[in-house]
Coordinates of C-alpha atoms and ligand atoms in Angstrom, one line a residue:
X1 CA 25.3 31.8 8.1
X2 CA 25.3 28.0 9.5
X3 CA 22.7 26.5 8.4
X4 CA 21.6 22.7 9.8
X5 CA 19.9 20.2 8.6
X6 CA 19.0 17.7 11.2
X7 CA 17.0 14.5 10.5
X8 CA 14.4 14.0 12.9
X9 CA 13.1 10.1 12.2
X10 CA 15.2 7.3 10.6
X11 CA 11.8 7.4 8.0
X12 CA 11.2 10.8 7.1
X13 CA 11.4 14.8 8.0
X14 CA 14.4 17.0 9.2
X15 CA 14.7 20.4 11.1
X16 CA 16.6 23.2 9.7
X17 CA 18.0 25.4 12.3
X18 CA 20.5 28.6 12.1
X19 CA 18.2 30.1 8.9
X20 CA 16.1 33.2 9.3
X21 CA 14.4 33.2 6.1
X22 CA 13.0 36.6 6.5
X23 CA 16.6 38.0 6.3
X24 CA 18.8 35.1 4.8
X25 CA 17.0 33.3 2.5
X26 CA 19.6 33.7 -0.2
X27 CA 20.7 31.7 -3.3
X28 CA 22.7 29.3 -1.2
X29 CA 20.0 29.1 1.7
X30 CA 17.7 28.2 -1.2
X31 CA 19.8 25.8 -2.7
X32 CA 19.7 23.7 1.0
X33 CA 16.5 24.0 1.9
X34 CA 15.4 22.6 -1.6
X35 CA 18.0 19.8 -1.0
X36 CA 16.3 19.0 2.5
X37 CA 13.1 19.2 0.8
X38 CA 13.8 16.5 -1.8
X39 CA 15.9 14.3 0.8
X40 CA 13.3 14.6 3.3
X41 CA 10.2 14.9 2.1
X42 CA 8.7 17.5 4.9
X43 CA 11.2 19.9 6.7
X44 CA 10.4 22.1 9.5
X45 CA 12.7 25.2 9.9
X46 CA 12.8 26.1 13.3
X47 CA 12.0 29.6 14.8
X48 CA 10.3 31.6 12.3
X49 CA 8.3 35.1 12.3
X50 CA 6.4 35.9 9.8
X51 CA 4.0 38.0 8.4
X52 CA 1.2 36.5 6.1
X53 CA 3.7 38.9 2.7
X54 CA 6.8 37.2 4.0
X55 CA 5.1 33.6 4.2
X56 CA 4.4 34.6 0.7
X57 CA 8.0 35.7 -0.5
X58 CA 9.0 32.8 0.9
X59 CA 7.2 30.0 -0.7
X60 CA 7.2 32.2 -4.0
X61 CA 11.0 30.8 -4.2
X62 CA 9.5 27.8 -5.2
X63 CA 6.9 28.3 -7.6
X64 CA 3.8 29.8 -8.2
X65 CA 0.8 29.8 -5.5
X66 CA -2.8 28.4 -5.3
X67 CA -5.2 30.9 -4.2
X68 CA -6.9 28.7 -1.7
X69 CA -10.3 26.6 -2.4
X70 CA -12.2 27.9 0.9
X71 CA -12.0 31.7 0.1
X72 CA -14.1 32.5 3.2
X73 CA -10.9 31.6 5.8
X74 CA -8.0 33.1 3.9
X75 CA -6.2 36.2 5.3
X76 CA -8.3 39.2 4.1
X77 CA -6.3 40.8 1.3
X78 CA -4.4 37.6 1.1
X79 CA -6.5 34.9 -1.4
X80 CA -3.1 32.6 -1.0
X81 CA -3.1 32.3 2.6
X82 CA -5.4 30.1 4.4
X83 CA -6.1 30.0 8.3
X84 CA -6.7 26.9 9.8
X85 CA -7.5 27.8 13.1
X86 CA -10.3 26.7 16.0
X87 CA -10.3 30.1 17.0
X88 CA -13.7 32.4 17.7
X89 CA -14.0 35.8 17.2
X90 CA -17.4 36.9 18.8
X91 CA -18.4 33.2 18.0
X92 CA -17.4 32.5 14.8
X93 CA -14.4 30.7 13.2
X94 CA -11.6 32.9 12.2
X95 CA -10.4 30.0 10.0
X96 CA -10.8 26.5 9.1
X97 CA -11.6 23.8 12.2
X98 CA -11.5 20.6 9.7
X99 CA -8.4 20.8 7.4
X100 CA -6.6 17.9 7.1
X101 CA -9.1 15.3 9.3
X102 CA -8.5 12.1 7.4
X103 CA -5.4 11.0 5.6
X104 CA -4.8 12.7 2.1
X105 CA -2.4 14.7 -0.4
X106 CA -3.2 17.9 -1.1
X107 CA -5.4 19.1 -4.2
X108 CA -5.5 15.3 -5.2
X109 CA -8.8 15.9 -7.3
X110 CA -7.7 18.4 -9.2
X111 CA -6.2 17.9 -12.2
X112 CA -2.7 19.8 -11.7
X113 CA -2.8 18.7 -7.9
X114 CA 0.0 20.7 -5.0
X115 CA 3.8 20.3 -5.5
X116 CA 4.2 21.0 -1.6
X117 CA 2.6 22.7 1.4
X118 CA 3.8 25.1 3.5
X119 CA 2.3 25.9 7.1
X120 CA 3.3 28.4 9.8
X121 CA 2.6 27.6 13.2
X122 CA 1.4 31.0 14.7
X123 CA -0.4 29.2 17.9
X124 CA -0.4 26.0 19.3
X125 CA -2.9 23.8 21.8
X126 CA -1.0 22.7 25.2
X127 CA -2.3 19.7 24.0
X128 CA -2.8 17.7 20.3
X129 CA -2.6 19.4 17.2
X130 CA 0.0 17.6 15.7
X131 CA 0.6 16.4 12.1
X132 CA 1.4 12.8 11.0
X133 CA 3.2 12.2 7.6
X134 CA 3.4 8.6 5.7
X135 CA 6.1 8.0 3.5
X136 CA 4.7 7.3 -0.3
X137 CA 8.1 6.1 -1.5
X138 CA 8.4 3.3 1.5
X139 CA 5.0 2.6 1.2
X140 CA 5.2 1.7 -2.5
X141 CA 9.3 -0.2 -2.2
X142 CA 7.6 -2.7 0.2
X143 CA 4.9 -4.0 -2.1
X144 CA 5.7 -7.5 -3.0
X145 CA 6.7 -7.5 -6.9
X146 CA 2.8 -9.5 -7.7
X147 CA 1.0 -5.9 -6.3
X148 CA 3.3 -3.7 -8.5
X149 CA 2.5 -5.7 -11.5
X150 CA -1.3 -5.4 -10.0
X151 CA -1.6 -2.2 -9.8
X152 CA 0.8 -0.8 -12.3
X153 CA -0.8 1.2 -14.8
X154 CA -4.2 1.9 -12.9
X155 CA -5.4 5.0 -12.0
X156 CA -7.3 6.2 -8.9
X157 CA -10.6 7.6 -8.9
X158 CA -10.5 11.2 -6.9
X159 CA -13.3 13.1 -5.7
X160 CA -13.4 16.6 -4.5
X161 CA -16.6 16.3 -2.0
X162 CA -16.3 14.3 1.0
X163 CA -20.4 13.3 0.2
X164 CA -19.4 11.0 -2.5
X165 CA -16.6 8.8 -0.3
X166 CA -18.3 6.5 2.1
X167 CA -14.9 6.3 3.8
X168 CA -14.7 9.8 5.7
X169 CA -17.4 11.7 7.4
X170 CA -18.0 15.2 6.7
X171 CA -17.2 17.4 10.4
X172 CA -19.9 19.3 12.5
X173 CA -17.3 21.4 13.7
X174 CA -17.3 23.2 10.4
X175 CA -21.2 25.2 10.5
X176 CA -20.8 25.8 6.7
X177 CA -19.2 21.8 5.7
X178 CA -22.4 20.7 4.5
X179 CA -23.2 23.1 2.0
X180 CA -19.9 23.3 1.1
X181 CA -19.5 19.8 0.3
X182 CA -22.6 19.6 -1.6
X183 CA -21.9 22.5 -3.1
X184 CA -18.6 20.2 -5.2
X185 CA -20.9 17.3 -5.9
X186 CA -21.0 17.9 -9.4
X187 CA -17.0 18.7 -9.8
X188 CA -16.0 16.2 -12.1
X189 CA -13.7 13.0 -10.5
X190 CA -10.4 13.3 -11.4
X191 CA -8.3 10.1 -12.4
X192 CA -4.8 9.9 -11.3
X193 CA -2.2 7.2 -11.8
X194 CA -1.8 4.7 -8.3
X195 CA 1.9 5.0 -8.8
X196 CA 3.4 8.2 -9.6
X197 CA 7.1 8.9 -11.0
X198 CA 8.4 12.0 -8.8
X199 CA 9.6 14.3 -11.3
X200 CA 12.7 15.5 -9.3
X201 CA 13.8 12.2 -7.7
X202 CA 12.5 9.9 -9.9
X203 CA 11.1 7.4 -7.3
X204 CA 8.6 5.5 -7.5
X205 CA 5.2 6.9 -4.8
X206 CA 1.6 5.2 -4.0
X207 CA -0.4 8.0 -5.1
X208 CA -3.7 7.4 -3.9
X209 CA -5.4 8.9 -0.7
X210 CA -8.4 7.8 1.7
X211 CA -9.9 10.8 1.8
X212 CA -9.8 12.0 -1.9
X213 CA -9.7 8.2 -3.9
X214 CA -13.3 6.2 -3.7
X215 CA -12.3 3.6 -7.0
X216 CA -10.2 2.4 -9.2
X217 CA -10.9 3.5 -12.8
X218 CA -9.9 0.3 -14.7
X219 CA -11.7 -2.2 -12.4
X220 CA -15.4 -3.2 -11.4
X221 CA -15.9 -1.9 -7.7
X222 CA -16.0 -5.7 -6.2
X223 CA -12.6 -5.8 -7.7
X224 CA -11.4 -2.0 -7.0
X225 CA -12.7 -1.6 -3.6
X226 CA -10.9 -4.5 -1.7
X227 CA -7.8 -3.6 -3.6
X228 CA -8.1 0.0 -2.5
X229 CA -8.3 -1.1 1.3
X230 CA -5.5 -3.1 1.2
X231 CA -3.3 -0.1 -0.3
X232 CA -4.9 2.5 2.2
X233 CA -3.6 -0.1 5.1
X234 CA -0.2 -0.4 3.5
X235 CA -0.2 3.3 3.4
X236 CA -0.8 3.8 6.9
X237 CA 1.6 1.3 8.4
X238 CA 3.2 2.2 11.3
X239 CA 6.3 2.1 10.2
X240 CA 6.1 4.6 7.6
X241 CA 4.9 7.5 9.5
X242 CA 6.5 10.5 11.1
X243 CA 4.2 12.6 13.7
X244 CA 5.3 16.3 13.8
X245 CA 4.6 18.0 17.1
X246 CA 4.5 21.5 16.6
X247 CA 6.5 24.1 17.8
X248 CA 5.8 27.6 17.9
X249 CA 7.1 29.2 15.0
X250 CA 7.9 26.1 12.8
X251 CA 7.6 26.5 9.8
X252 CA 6.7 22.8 7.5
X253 CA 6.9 22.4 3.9
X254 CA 6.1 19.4 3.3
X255 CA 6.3 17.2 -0.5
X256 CA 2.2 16.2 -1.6
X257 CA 4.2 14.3 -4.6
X258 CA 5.7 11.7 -1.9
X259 CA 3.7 11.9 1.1
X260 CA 0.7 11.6 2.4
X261 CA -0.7 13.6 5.4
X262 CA -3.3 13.9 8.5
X263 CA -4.0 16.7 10.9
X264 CA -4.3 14.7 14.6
X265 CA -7.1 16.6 16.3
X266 CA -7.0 16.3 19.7
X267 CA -7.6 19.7 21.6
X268 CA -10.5 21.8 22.2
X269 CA -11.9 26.2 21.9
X270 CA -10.1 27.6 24.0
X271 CA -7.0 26.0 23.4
X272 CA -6.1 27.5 19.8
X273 CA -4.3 26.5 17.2
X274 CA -3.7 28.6 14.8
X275 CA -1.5 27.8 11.4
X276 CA -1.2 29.9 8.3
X277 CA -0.9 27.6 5.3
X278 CA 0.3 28.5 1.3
X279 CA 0.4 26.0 -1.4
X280 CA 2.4 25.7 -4.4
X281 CA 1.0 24.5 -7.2
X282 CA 1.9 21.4 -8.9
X283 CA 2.3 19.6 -12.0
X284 CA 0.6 16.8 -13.6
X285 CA 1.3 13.3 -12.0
X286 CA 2.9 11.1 -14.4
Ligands
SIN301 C1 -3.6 20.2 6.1 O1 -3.9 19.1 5.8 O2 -3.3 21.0 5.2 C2 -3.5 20.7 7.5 C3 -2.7 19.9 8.4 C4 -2.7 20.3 9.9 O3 -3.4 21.4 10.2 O4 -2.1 19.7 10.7

């Protein structure tokens, strides 16, 4: 086995290559994709094949699953398996068109949010479709020392429905969005601290999201709300950011402790994309 690890922007992400993980993924195969996970945040090993019970083996190696929050588009038989597809069958979606439109970490208003993400390109769009990453840690390192001291100890304000956060628009691609939405009004916000302590590297992340964060807990919203749009621009500098165009059979795992991500858009029925996406589940930010 020769596995490589190949870094694919001087900011973030690598490609592992020369690993079947259907037949190889070993103790030692393990031990270096976890490595490339930690170092880099999101991987994507190359070339994969996989059934919607290998997917499952797989990411099993690295904790236990979420059974997805939109039951209606998971694999039938397979609650922990998500499609996100803008595919029809006899003119319906076979999975969900709207994952991932604005910038976010995953599960952010929950409680115990995701540890990482893992998606498996089945099909992709000649055009589009890609993924862009920001780096959390970079983001946070090139705060000047008065913001740390600013924001250190506050904690974000995150809300599950889209109809609360005056920053992102629900999409009419979706038929069922609206209800669905409306249907997590009354979830609970969920407060989480602006800087987070990875609990493997111990680095120091912005942990706060445009789509899931409308306040900040410990200050008045004429206070909270200009400090949050600075952060979210910081966040989405430029020069943090990675933009993952897909291949077929790619298979990303990406870090929600450290990162923060957006699906592009960008093509249209009937050039399908289709992805097949598991989550681990994660531990309480600290
Ligand atoms: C997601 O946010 O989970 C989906 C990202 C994508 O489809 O590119």
């Amino acid at each position: 086995m020769s596995i490589r690890v190949n870094p694919v922007s001087a900011c973030m992400g690598a490609e592992i290559v020369g690993l079947d993980v259907r037949r190889q993924f070993n103790d030692e195969a393990f031990a270096i994709v976890e490595k490339a996970f930690h170092d880099h945040m999101v991987i994507a090993i190359r070339d994969q094949s996989l059934s919607a019970e290998d997917q499952k083996a797989f990411s099993r190696r690295f904790g236990p699953l979420e059974v997805q929050a939109n039951s209606t588009y998971a694999i039938p038989g397979h609650p922990e398996v998500l499609i996100i597809s803008n595919d029809l069958v006899d003119g319906k979606p076979v999975g969900l068109i709207d994952a991932g439109d604005h910038w976010h970490t995953d599960s952010q208003s929950r409680a115990i949010p995701s540890r990482a993400t893992i998606l498996h390109a089945i099909r992709n769009p000649s055009q589009g479709g890609d993924t862009f990453f920001a780096n959390m840690y970079a983001a946070y390192d090139s705060l000047s020392d008065d913001v740390k001291r600013r924001i250190s100890g506050l904690h974000g304000v995150n809300a599950s429905s889209k109809l609360k956060n005056p920053r992102v628009v629900v999409s009419q691609r979706r038929p069922d969005a609206d209800d669905f939405y409306a249907s997590r009004l009354g979830k609970p916000d969920v407060l989480h601290p602006i800087v987070r302590v990875h609990p493997v590297t111990k680095r120091k992340a912005l942990y706060l999201s445009p789509r899931f964060t409308i306040a900040i807990a410990e200050l008045p919203d004429e206070e909270g709300q200009p400090l949050l749009d600075m952060l979210f621009e910081q966040q989405m500098r430029p020069k943090f950011r990675y933009d993952h165009k897909w291949r077929d059979g790619d298979l990303v795992m990406w870090d929600n402790r450290c990162l923060m991500h957006c699906a592009s858009g960008g093509y249209t029925y009937p050039d399908v994309r289709r992805m097949h996406r598991t989550v681990i589940v994660g531990e309480k930010p600290e």
